[in-house]
């Protein structure tokens, strides 16, 4: 994993439509931290998704508390002496020449759901599930119908024809976020209704790598 590369890209033209192929994966959306704008990219499902535990033990890992910076959370886990299978797997990826993949933080994973929601299911309306202080525009509490299902064919499931998009986020289990929740647990996001929760770190859950670049 090339530390720093994810957050040091030069300004460049980026897509405006979530689900557009871009920079080794698919454009998710924009984030705004302070005055700095970023483009969030999710890895292709074929090479960028797996199922792993967050950590080999239910213990605290320092410097994994960021809600927007999965790159720094992942770097802290890779540097730690304990096994962090999910983060280590993401950091070891090389896709289309890019090696700065990471396990997304809670707000990065929330943006993936909001802009690439796979189904038409009603959303979880618990405030913690939709509020996002780092997305651009800022995320607020979901309503039952907002966000709506993504229009991206690559990421959506069409019930009438039972067609699954090749990049669709799974609903069979929750996805790990890199953000620590407690000494024993870390945050998760499920993609049926968008609920945010947490799970014990030794649990085997879905992992989908992301990368992020500066755009201005």
Short mmCIF file of C-alpha atoms in Angstrom, two decimals:
data_model
loop_
_atom_site.label_atom_id
_atom_site.label_comp_id
_atom_site.label_asym_id
_atom_site.label_seq_id
_atom_site.Cartn_x
_atom_site.Cartn_y
_atom_site.Cartn_z
CA UNK A 1 0.00 0.00 0.00
CA UNK A 2 1.50 3.31 -1.07
CA UNK A 3 0.80 5.54 1.92
CA UNK A 4 -0.48 8.99 1.04
CA UNK A 5 -1.21 8.40 -2.62
CA UNK A 6 -4.97 8.12 -2.03
CA UNK A 7 -5.17 11.67 -0.71
CA UNK A 8 -2.61 13.38 -2.94
CA UNK A 9 -3.94 13.09 -6.47
CA UNK A 10 -3.72 16.17 -8.66
CA UNK A 11 -6.90 18.02 -9.61
CA UNK A 12 -8.59 16.27 -12.52
CA UNK A 13 -11.86 15.90 -14.34
CA UNK A 14 -14.13 13.42 -12.64
CA UNK A 15 -17.54 11.98 -13.55
CA UNK A 16 -20.73 13.42 -12.12
CA UNK A 17 -22.87 10.28 -12.41
CA UNK A 18 -22.40 7.63 -9.70
CA UNK A 19 -21.62 4.21 -11.13
CA UNK A 20 -19.50 5.58 -13.99
CA UNK A 21 -16.27 3.58 -14.56
CA UNK A 22 -13.38 5.71 -13.34
CA UNK A 23 -9.85 5.51 -11.93
CA UNK A 24 -9.66 1.75 -11.48
CA UNK A 25 -13.21 1.29 -10.25
CA UNK A 26 -16.48 3.20 -10.27
CA UNK A 27 -17.21 6.77 -9.26
CA UNK A 28 -19.33 6.92 -6.10
CA UNK A 29 -19.63 10.62 -5.31
CA UNK A 30 -17.87 13.55 -3.72
CA UNK A 31 -16.69 14.28 -0.22
CA UNK A 32 -15.83 17.63 1.30
CA UNK A 33 -13.57 17.84 4.34
CA UNK A 34 -12.80 21.41 5.32
CA UNK A 35 -12.14 23.12 1.99
CA UNK A 36 -10.78 19.99 0.31
CA UNK A 37 -12.92 18.06 -2.19
CA UNK A 38 -12.42 14.38 -2.94
CA UNK A 39 -13.80 11.84 -5.37
CA UNK A 40 -14.67 8.47 -3.84
CA UNK A 41 -14.17 5.38 -5.99
CA UNK A 42 -15.36 1.85 -5.24
CA UNK A 43 -13.42 -1.15 -6.51
CA UNK A 44 -14.84 -3.57 -9.08
CA UNK A 45 -16.72 -6.35 -7.38
CA UNK A 46 -14.81 -9.15 -9.15
CA UNK A 47 -11.46 -8.15 -7.69
CA UNK A 48 -12.40 -5.74 -4.93
CA UNK A 49 -14.87 -7.64 -2.75
CA UNK A 50 -14.41 -10.53 -0.36
CA UNK A 51 -15.53 -11.79 3.07
CA UNK A 52 -13.16 -11.46 6.03
CA UNK A 53 -12.93 -10.61 9.72
CA UNK A 54 -12.08 -7.06 10.80
CA UNK A 55 -9.51 -8.31 13.31
CA UNK A 56 -8.36 -11.60 14.81
CA UNK A 57 -9.30 -10.45 18.34
CA UNK A 58 -12.02 -8.27 19.83
CA UNK A 59 -9.60 -5.61 21.04
CA UNK A 60 -8.98 -1.92 20.40
CA UNK A 61 -6.80 -0.77 17.50
CA UNK A 62 -5.48 2.77 17.90
CA UNK A 63 -6.01 5.45 15.22
CA UNK A 64 -9.00 3.79 13.58
CA UNK A 65 -11.63 6.31 14.67
CA UNK A 66 -11.95 8.43 11.51
CA UNK A 67 -15.46 8.52 10.08
CA UNK A 68 -14.34 9.84 6.67
CA UNK A 69 -10.76 8.70 6.11
CA UNK A 70 -10.65 4.96 5.48
CA UNK A 71 -7.13 5.34 4.13
CA UNK A 72 -5.72 6.44 7.49
CA UNK A 73 -7.78 3.84 9.37
CA UNK A 74 -6.48 1.13 7.07
CA UNK A 75 -2.89 2.35 7.38
CA UNK A 76 -3.16 2.14 11.17
CA UNK A 77 -4.42 -1.44 10.96
CA UNK A 78 -1.72 -2.48 8.51
CA UNK A 79 0.94 -0.98 10.81
CA UNK A 80 -0.45 -2.74 13.88
CA UNK A 81 1.15 -6.01 14.96
CA UNK A 82 -2.22 -7.79 15.21
CA UNK A 83 -3.88 -9.41 12.23
CA UNK A 84 -6.47 -7.17 10.54
CA UNK A 85 -7.57 -9.35 7.64
CA UNK A 86 -10.07 -6.98 5.99
CA UNK A 87 -7.81 -3.93 5.99
CA UNK A 88 -4.72 -5.91 5.01
CA UNK A 89 -6.57 -7.45 2.09
CA UNK A 90 -7.70 -4.05 0.81
CA UNK A 91 -4.23 -2.53 1.21
CA UNK A 92 -2.63 -5.36 -0.77
CA UNK A 93 -4.87 -4.89 -3.81
CA UNK A 94 -3.53 -3.74 -7.15
CA UNK A 95 -6.33 -2.94 -9.60
CA UNK A 96 -5.69 -1.23 -12.93
CA UNK A 97 -2.32 -0.07 -11.65
CA UNK A 98 -3.74 1.54 -8.49
CA UNK A 99 -2.41 0.32 -5.15
CA UNK A 100 -4.02 2.79 -2.73
CA UNK A 101 -7.17 0.83 -1.93
CA UNK A 102 -8.54 0.85 1.60
CA UNK A 103 -11.38 -0.37 3.80
CA UNK A 104 -13.88 2.54 3.69
CA UNK A 105 -14.79 4.53 6.79
CA UNK A 106 -18.41 4.86 7.90
CA UNK A 107 -19.17 8.04 5.92
CA UNK A 108 -17.51 6.68 2.79
CA UNK A 109 -19.56 3.50 3.06
CA UNK A 110 -22.71 5.57 3.65
CA UNK A 111 -22.07 7.45 0.41
CA UNK A 112 -21.78 4.12 -1.42
CA UNK A 113 -25.23 3.17 -0.19
CA UNK A 114 -26.81 6.56 -0.84
CA UNK A 115 -25.60 6.83 -4.43
CA UNK A 116 -25.45 3.15 -5.42
CA UNK A 117 -28.36 1.63 -3.51
CA UNK A 118 -29.07 -1.73 -5.19
CA UNK A 119 -32.77 -2.25 -4.41
CA UNK A 120 -36.10 -0.46 -4.06
CA UNK A 121 -36.51 -1.42 -0.41
CA UNK A 122 -37.59 1.26 2.08
CA UNK A 123 -34.64 2.85 3.85
CA UNK A 124 -33.80 2.66 7.53
CA UNK A 125 -34.77 6.04 8.99
CA UNK A 126 -32.64 5.92 12.13
CA UNK A 127 -30.63 9.19 12.05
CA UNK A 128 -27.28 7.45 12.50
CA UNK A 129 -27.78 5.53 9.26
CA UNK A 130 -28.05 8.52 6.91
CA UNK A 131 -26.36 11.53 8.49
CA UNK A 132 -23.03 12.23 6.78
CA UNK A 133 -20.98 15.30 7.66
CA UNK A 134 -18.30 14.67 5.04
CA UNK A 135 -20.26 13.95 1.87
CA UNK A 136 -20.87 16.68 -0.72
CA UNK A 137 -23.72 17.49 -0.38
CA UNK A 138 -24.02 16.63 3.30
CA UNK A 139 -26.10 13.56 4.07
CA UNK A 140 -29.20 13.81 6.24
CA UNK A 141 -31.52 11.26 7.81
CA UNK A 142 -32.97 8.90 5.22
CA UNK A 143 -36.66 8.89 4.46
CA UNK A 144 -38.38 5.67 3.46
CA UNK A 145 -37.94 6.54 -0.23
CA UNK A 146 -34.82 8.75 -0.25
CA UNK A 147 -32.28 7.62 -1.29
CA UNK A 148 -33.93 5.83 -4.18
CA UNK A 149 -32.57 2.84 -6.04
CA UNK A 150 -29.56 3.69 -8.18
CA UNK A 151 -30.23 4.16 -11.91
CA UNK A 152 -26.85 2.54 -12.67
CA UNK A 153 -27.45 -0.79 -14.41
CA UNK A 154 -24.12 -2.06 -13.13
CA UNK A 155 -25.16 -1.62 -9.48
CA UNK A 156 -28.91 -2.23 -9.44
CA UNK A 157 -31.10 -5.29 -9.05
CA UNK A 158 -34.14 -5.47 -11.34
CA UNK A 159 -36.83 -7.44 -9.56
CA UNK A 160 -39.13 -7.86 -12.58
CA UNK A 161 -36.46 -9.70 -14.56
CA UNK A 162 -34.38 -10.99 -11.63
CA UNK A 163 -31.29 -9.39 -13.16
CA UNK A 164 -28.39 -8.55 -10.85
CA UNK A 165 -25.98 -5.82 -11.88
CA UNK A 166 -22.42 -7.15 -12.00
CA UNK A 167 -21.22 -4.53 -9.48
CA UNK A 168 -24.24 -4.73 -7.16
CA UNK A 169 -23.61 -4.49 -3.42
CA UNK A 170 -24.79 -7.68 -1.72
CA UNK A 171 -27.63 -7.80 0.79
CA UNK A 172 -26.76 -11.23 2.23
CA UNK A 173 -24.61 -9.70 4.99
CA UNK A 174 -23.35 -6.33 6.19
CA UNK A 175 -20.16 -4.66 4.96
CA UNK A 176 -17.34 -3.72 7.28
CA UNK A 177 -16.41 -0.09 7.79
CA UNK A 178 -12.87 0.67 8.94
CA UNK A 179 -14.17 2.91 11.74
CA UNK A 180 -13.80 1.52 15.25
CA UNK A 181 -17.00 1.44 17.32
CA UNK A 182 -15.75 0.05 20.65
CA UNK A 183 -13.01 -2.15 22.04
CA UNK A 184 -14.84 -5.24 20.81
CA UNK A 185 -16.72 -3.96 17.77
CA UNK A 186 -16.51 -1.93 14.56
CA UNK A 187 -19.18 -0.31 12.45
CA UNK A 188 -21.02 -2.02 9.62
CA UNK A 189 -23.42 -1.01 6.84
CA UNK A 190 -26.03 -3.23 5.23
CA UNK A 191 -27.25 -2.50 1.71
CA UNK A 192 -30.88 -3.66 1.84
CA UNK A 193 -32.18 -0.70 3.86
CA UNK A 194 -28.94 1.14 4.66
CA UNK A 195 -28.89 0.52 8.39
CA UNK A 196 -25.67 1.28 10.21
CA UNK A 197 -24.81 -1.01 13.10
CA UNK A 198 -21.73 -2.68 14.57
CA UNK A 199 -20.42 -6.21 14.93
CA UNK A 200 -17.72 -8.00 16.88
CA UNK A 201 -14.40 -7.64 15.11
CA UNK A 202 -13.81 -11.37 14.69
CA UNK A 203 -17.01 -11.73 12.63
CA UNK A 204 -16.59 -12.60 8.95
CA UNK A 205 -18.48 -9.95 6.97
CA UNK A 206 -18.39 -8.46 3.49
CA UNK A 207 -15.51 -6.21 2.46
CA UNK A 208 -15.54 -3.80 -0.50
CA UNK A 209 -12.41 -1.76 -1.15
CA UNK A 210 -12.41 1.95 -2.05
CA UNK A 211 -9.91 4.61 -3.00
CA UNK A 212 -10.17 8.40 -2.86
CA UNK A 213 -8.43 11.21 -4.72
CA UNK A 214 -8.26 14.98 -4.40
CA UNK A 215 -10.22 16.84 -7.04
CA UNK A 216 -9.68 20.46 -6.10
#
